[in-house]
Tab-separated table of C-alpha atoms in Angstrom:
chain	number	residue	atom	x	y	z
A	1	ASP	CA	1.083	11.450	-15.122
A	2	VAL	CA	0.820	11.303	-11.342
A	3	LYS	CA	3.995	10.386	-9.600
A	4	VAL	CA	5.867	9.519	-6.478
A	5	THR	CA	9.509	10.420	-6.946
A	6	GLN	CA	12.367	9.135	-4.861
A	7	SER	CA	15.469	11.246	-5.153
A	8	SER	CA	18.000	8.445	-5.598
A	9	ARG	CA	17.822	5.077	-7.288
A	10	TYR	CA	21.051	3.771	-5.766
A	11	LEU	CA	22.998	4.988	-2.745
A	12	VAL	CA	26.172	3.763	-1.101
A	13	LYS	CA	26.931	5.117	2.358
A	14	ARG	CA	29.431	4.369	5.077
A	15	THR	CA	28.613	2.977	8.497
A	16	GLY	CA	27.826	5.772	10.926
A	17	GLU	CA	26.820	8.312	8.277
A	18	LYS	CA	23.559	10.219	8.528
A	19	VAL	CA	21.468	9.341	5.495
A	20	PHE	CA	18.488	11.168	4.047
A	21	LEU	CA	16.076	9.484	1.638
A	22	GLU	CA	13.702	11.918	-0.014
A	23	CYS	CA	10.266	11.283	-1.457
A	24	VAL	CA	7.997	13.734	-3.256
A	25	GLN	CA	4.461	13.202	-4.543
A	26	ASP	CA	2.491	15.442	-6.871
A	27	MET	CA	-1.004	14.091	-6.204
A	28	ASP	CA	-1.905	16.162	-3.114
A	29	HIS	CA	-2.200	12.919	-1.174
A	30	GLU	CA	-2.767	13.058	2.573
A	31	ASN	CA	-0.875	9.923	3.553
A	32	MET	CA	2.715	8.977	2.868
A	33	PHE	CA	4.623	5.844	3.809
A	34	TRP	CA	8.114	4.433	3.995
A	35	TYR	CA	8.603	0.701	3.570
A	36	ARG	CA	11.642	-1.471	3.587
A	37	GLN	CA	11.815	-4.487	1.271
A	38	ASP	CA	14.039	-7.473	2.016
A	39	PRO	CA	14.051	-10.935	0.382
A	40	GLY	CA	11.709	-13.317	2.141
A	41	LEU	CA	10.321	-10.589	4.404
A	42	GLY	CA	8.185	-8.689	1.939
A	43	LEU	CA	7.389	-5.049	2.628
A	44	ARG	CA	7.710	-3.849	6.199
A	45	LEU	CA	6.373	-0.482	7.264
A	46	ILE	CA	8.901	1.830	8.884
A	47	TYR	CA	6.908	5.040	9.382
A	48	PHE	CA	3.916	6.765	7.901
A	49	SER	CA	2.399	10.216	7.995
A	50	TYR	CA	-1.244	11.199	7.599
A	51	ASP	CA	-0.705	14.959	7.718
A	52	VAL	CA	1.999	17.593	7.674
A	53	LYS	CA	4.205	17.331	10.756
A	54	MET	CA	2.348	14.197	11.857
A	55	LYS	CA	4.007	10.801	11.955
A	56	GLU	CA	3.249	7.317	13.190
A	57	LYS	CA	5.604	4.442	13.847
A	58	GLY	CA	5.216	1.388	11.707
A	59	ASP	CA	6.399	-2.107	12.434
A	60	ILE	CA	10.165	-1.490	12.348
A	61	PRO	CA	10.906	2.156	13.307
A	62	GLU	CA	14.107	1.485	15.260
A	63	GLY	CA	17.102	3.263	13.777
A	64	TYR	CA	14.954	5.528	11.603
A	65	SER	CA	13.208	8.869	11.879
A	66	VAL	CA	11.065	10.851	9.448
A	67	SER	CA	10.207	14.402	8.592
A	68	ARG	CA	7.189	15.865	6.844
A	69	GLU	CA	7.405	19.639	6.730
A	70	LYS	CA	5.360	19.962	3.540
A	71	LYS	CA	2.457	17.886	2.306
A	72	GLU	CA	4.235	16.706	-0.806
A	73	ARG	CA	7.534	15.683	0.788
A	74	PHE	CA	8.303	12.858	3.202
A	75	SER	CA	11.881	12.191	4.245
A	76	LEU	CA	13.334	9.085	5.850
A	77	ILE	CA	16.412	9.635	8.011
A	78	LEU	CA	18.924	7.068	9.128
A	79	GLU	CA	20.603	8.811	12.037
A	80	SER	CA	23.670	6.553	12.025
A	81	ALA	CA	23.618	4.082	9.177
A	82	SER	CA	24.467	0.468	9.914
A	83	THR	CA	25.106	-2.480	7.609
A	84	ASN	CA	21.817	-4.126	8.621
A	85	GLN	CA	20.019	-1.168	7.070
A	86	THR	CA	21.228	-2.201	3.633
A	87	SER	CA	17.955	-2.692	1.808
A	88	MET	CA	15.496	-1.464	-0.803
A	89	TYR	CA	13.445	1.461	0.499
A	90	LEU	CA	10.071	2.206	-1.035
A	91	CYS	CA	8.027	5.349	-0.604
A	92	ALA	CA	4.284	5.383	-1.244
A	93	SER	CA	1.391	7.796	-0.981
A	94	SER	CA	-2.356	7.445	-0.612
A	95	GLN	CA	-5.196	9.928	-0.852
A	96	GLY	CA	-6.776	8.736	2.376
A	97	GLY	CA	-7.364	5.437	4.105
A	98	GLY	CA	-5.669	2.224	3.122
A	99	PHE	CA	-8.655	1.153	1.046
A	100	TYR	CA	-7.608	3.646	-1.634
A	101	GLY	CA	-4.443	1.695	-2.206
A	102	TYR	CA	-1.041	3.230	-2.724
A	103	THR	CA	1.000	4.833	-5.461
A	104	PHE	CA	4.631	3.800	-5.154
A	105	GLY	CA	7.939	5.358	-6.058
A	106	SER	CA	10.621	3.404	-7.905
A	107	GLY	CA	12.589	2.661	-4.750
A	108	THR	CA	16.050	3.486	-3.440
A	109	ARG	CA	18.511	0.650	-3.098
A	110	LEU	CA	20.742	1.614	-0.178
A	111	THR	CA	23.999	-0.152	0.547
A	112	VAL	CA	25.787	0.602	3.816
A	113	VAL	CA	29.440	-0.424	3.810
B	2	ALA	CA	-4.749	-8.783	13.818
B	3	GLN	CA	-4.492	-8.627	10.082
B	4	LYS	CA	-2.078	-10.803	8.170
B	5	VAL	CA	-1.389	-11.775	4.569
B	6	THR	CA	0.432	-14.957	3.610
B	7	GLN	CA	1.891	-15.757	0.216
B	8	ALA	CA	3.291	-19.222	0.748
B	9	GLN	CA	4.955	-19.445	-2.652
B	10	THR	CA	8.297	-17.703	-2.445
B	11	GLU	CA	9.346	-18.377	-6.032
B	12	ILE	CA	7.640	-19.864	-9.069
B	13	SER	CA	9.276	-20.636	-12.386
B	14	VAL	CA	7.329	-21.719	-15.459
B	15	VAL	CA	7.810	-21.906	-19.183
B	16	GLU	CA	6.183	-19.305	-21.373
B	17	LYS	CA	2.544	-19.964	-22.310
B	18	GLU	CA	1.900	-22.028	-19.186
B	19	ASP	CA	-0.862	-20.915	-16.832
B	20	VAL	CA	0.242	-20.008	-13.328
B	21	THR	CA	-1.630	-19.266	-10.097
B	22	LEU	CA	-0.282	-17.166	-7.261
B	23	ASP	CA	-1.825	-17.893	-3.888
B	24	CYS	CA	-2.817	-15.355	-1.258
B	25	VAL	CA	-4.391	-16.153	2.110
B	26	TYR	CA	-5.419	-13.424	4.515
B	27	GLU	CA	-6.555	-13.040	8.113
B	28	THR	CA	-8.770	-10.290	9.470
B	29	ARG	CA	-11.481	-9.891	12.088
B	30	ASP	CA	-13.231	-7.139	10.157
B	31	THR	CA	-16.216	-7.818	7.947
B	32	THR	CA	-15.317	-4.894	5.693
B	33	TYR	CA	-11.904	-4.946	4.120
B	34	TYR	CA	-10.088	-4.504	0.839
B	35	LEU	CA	-7.680	-6.785	-0.972
B	36	PHE	CA	-5.069	-5.760	-3.503
B	37	TRP	CA	-2.539	-7.213	-5.897
B	38	TYR	CA	0.566	-5.303	-6.959
B	39	LYS	CA	3.234	-6.187	-9.525
B	40	GLN	CA	6.888	-5.211	-9.033
B	41	PRO	CA	8.859	-5.556	-12.269
B	42	PRO	CA	12.683	-5.370	-12.258
B	43	SER	CA	12.457	-1.571	-12.470
B	44	GLY	CA	11.374	-1.616	-8.811
B	45	GLU	CA	8.138	0.365	-8.762
B	46	LEU	CA	5.103	-1.507	-7.476
B	47	VAL	CA	2.245	-1.248	-9.923
B	48	PHE	CA	-1.398	-1.573	-8.863
B	49	LEU	CA	-3.258	-4.453	-10.518
B	50	ILE	CA	-6.584	-4.828	-8.735
B	51	ARG	CA	-8.603	-3.887	-5.646
B	52	ARG	CA	-11.505	-5.955	-4.374
B	53	ASN	CA	-13.787	-5.229	-1.406
B	54	SER	CA	-15.041	-7.907	0.949
B	55	PHE	CA	-18.622	-7.660	-0.262
B	56	ASP	CA	-17.819	-8.425	-3.856
B	57	GLU	CA	-16.961	-12.073	-4.354
B	58	GLN	CA	-17.338	-12.036	-8.092
B	59	ASN	CA	-14.299	-13.257	-9.922
B	60	GLU	CA	-12.553	-10.692	-12.054
B	61	ILE	CA	-10.940	-11.145	-15.442
B	62	SER	CA	-8.747	-8.629	-17.209
B	63	GLY	CA	-7.161	-9.966	-20.355
B	64	ARG	CA	-4.831	-12.801	-19.366
B	65	TYR	CA	-5.221	-11.976	-15.657
B	66	SER	CA	-7.951	-13.306	-13.415
B	67	TRP	CA	-8.627	-13.195	-9.703
B	68	ASN	CA	-10.533	-15.667	-7.566
B	69	PHE	CA	-11.821	-14.260	-4.273
B	70	GLN	CA	-13.231	-16.812	-1.805
B	71	LYS	CA	-14.268	-15.560	1.623
B	72	SER	CA	-14.946	-19.102	2.809
B	73	THR	CA	-11.254	-19.920	2.560
B	74	SER	CA	-9.952	-16.349	3.077
B	75	SER	CA	-8.130	-16.505	-0.219
B	76	PHE	CA	-7.609	-14.089	-3.092
B	77	ASN	CA	-5.681	-15.973	-5.754
B	78	PHE	CA	-4.280	-14.553	-8.956
B	79	THR	CA	-4.007	-16.517	-12.209
B	80	ILE	CA	-2.058	-15.581	-15.307
B	81	THR	CA	-3.183	-17.452	-18.393
B	82	ALA	CA	-0.742	-18.115	-21.237
B	83	SER	CA	2.117	-16.485	-19.351
B	84	GLN	CA	4.640	-14.283	-21.122
B	85	VAL	CA	8.206	-13.292	-20.300
B	86	VAL	CA	6.995	-9.762	-19.496
B	87	ASP	CA	4.977	-11.220	-16.630
B	88	SER	CA	8.217	-11.951	-14.776
B	89	ALA	CA	8.094	-9.892	-11.597
B	90	VAL	CA	7.512	-10.030	-7.873
B	91	TYR	CA	3.811	-10.028	-7.041
B	92	PHE	CA	2.423	-8.804	-3.744
B	93	CYS	CA	-0.972	-9.371	-2.195
B	94	ALA	CA	-2.139	-6.804	0.373
B	95	LEU	CA	-5.016	-6.190	2.782
B	96	SER	CA	-6.572	-3.062	4.272
B	97	GLU	CA	-9.229	-3.157	6.943
B	98	MET	CA	-11.933	-0.511	6.782
B	99	GLY	CA	-10.777	2.563	8.665
B	100	ALA	CA	-7.129	1.552	8.560
B	101	GLN	CA	-4.619	4.029	7.197
B	102	LYS	CA	-2.242	1.443	5.824
B	103	LEU	CA	-1.939	-1.763	3.831
B	104	VAL	CA	-0.500	-4.990	5.145
B	105	PHE	CA	1.509	-6.870	2.542
B	106	GLY	CA	2.350	-10.504	2.026
B	107	GLN	CA	5.919	-11.652	1.592
B	108	GLY	CA	5.675	-11.568	-2.177
B	109	THR	CA	6.035	-14.246	-4.852
B	110	ARG	CA	8.838	-14.006	-7.395
B	111	LEU	CA	7.522	-15.239	-10.725
B	112	THR	CA	9.947	-16.127	-13.505
B	113	ILE	CA	8.648	-16.902	-16.974
B	114	ASN	CA	11.240	-18.689	-19.066
B	115	PRO	CA	11.179	-18.465	-22.868
C-alpha cells in the first residue's frame, strides 16, 4: 500500500525550541507539500518542493523552513517554535502537477507551550 | 486568482438523512480540476473524487454523488442515507491546469448523529 508517513502523531515542544517534522513517501513522487490546518481556516500551504533540493514558498512560509535532500523525504523546520504555531501539520505528495491530486500523511498535531 | 469557498462550516444531521455539502470555486482558467477529500477523526485526508472542467456529468458512487455545474461554478457533494461513519471533515479543492498545487476550501465538519 502506497504511503506518506509522518514521523510523529503528537508532539509537545517548548517555546523557542527548534522543531523538525519529518515526512517520507514511498511512491517516487516528484512533488511534496507541507500544509497547516486550523479550525475555520482550512488547509494553508506552508512550503512545497517539486524536486530534490528545490523549494517554493506557499501562502504562509514565515517562521518555517524546509529541507529536501532526498526525493522521498521532506522536512519542515520551525526554527524557534512559538505558541501561534500550535496546529495540525499535514504532509502530502503528488506525482506531478496538482491535477494528479495528493496523497496525504496522517498529520502531526504540534502543541507549543 | 483561484479560490474555493465552502460556506458551511458545520453540519449536523440524524442518521439516514440526506445531506449536501456545498463548494463554490473561482478560476480564470478554462481547464481545471476539482476534488473532494474526506478527513475522518484519524486525521489523514482521503481522496474521494476528481473531476475535470470538461466533464460536467454528475457522478454517483454508492451513497455518494457529485453535482458539477460550470454555470454556477459549483461542485456539490451529496450523501444519501447518511451513516455515522460519514462523520468527518470534508474538503473541496481546485487545481488549475499547469499548477503544481491544490487550493483547498475551509472544510465542512459533518456530524451524523445516531
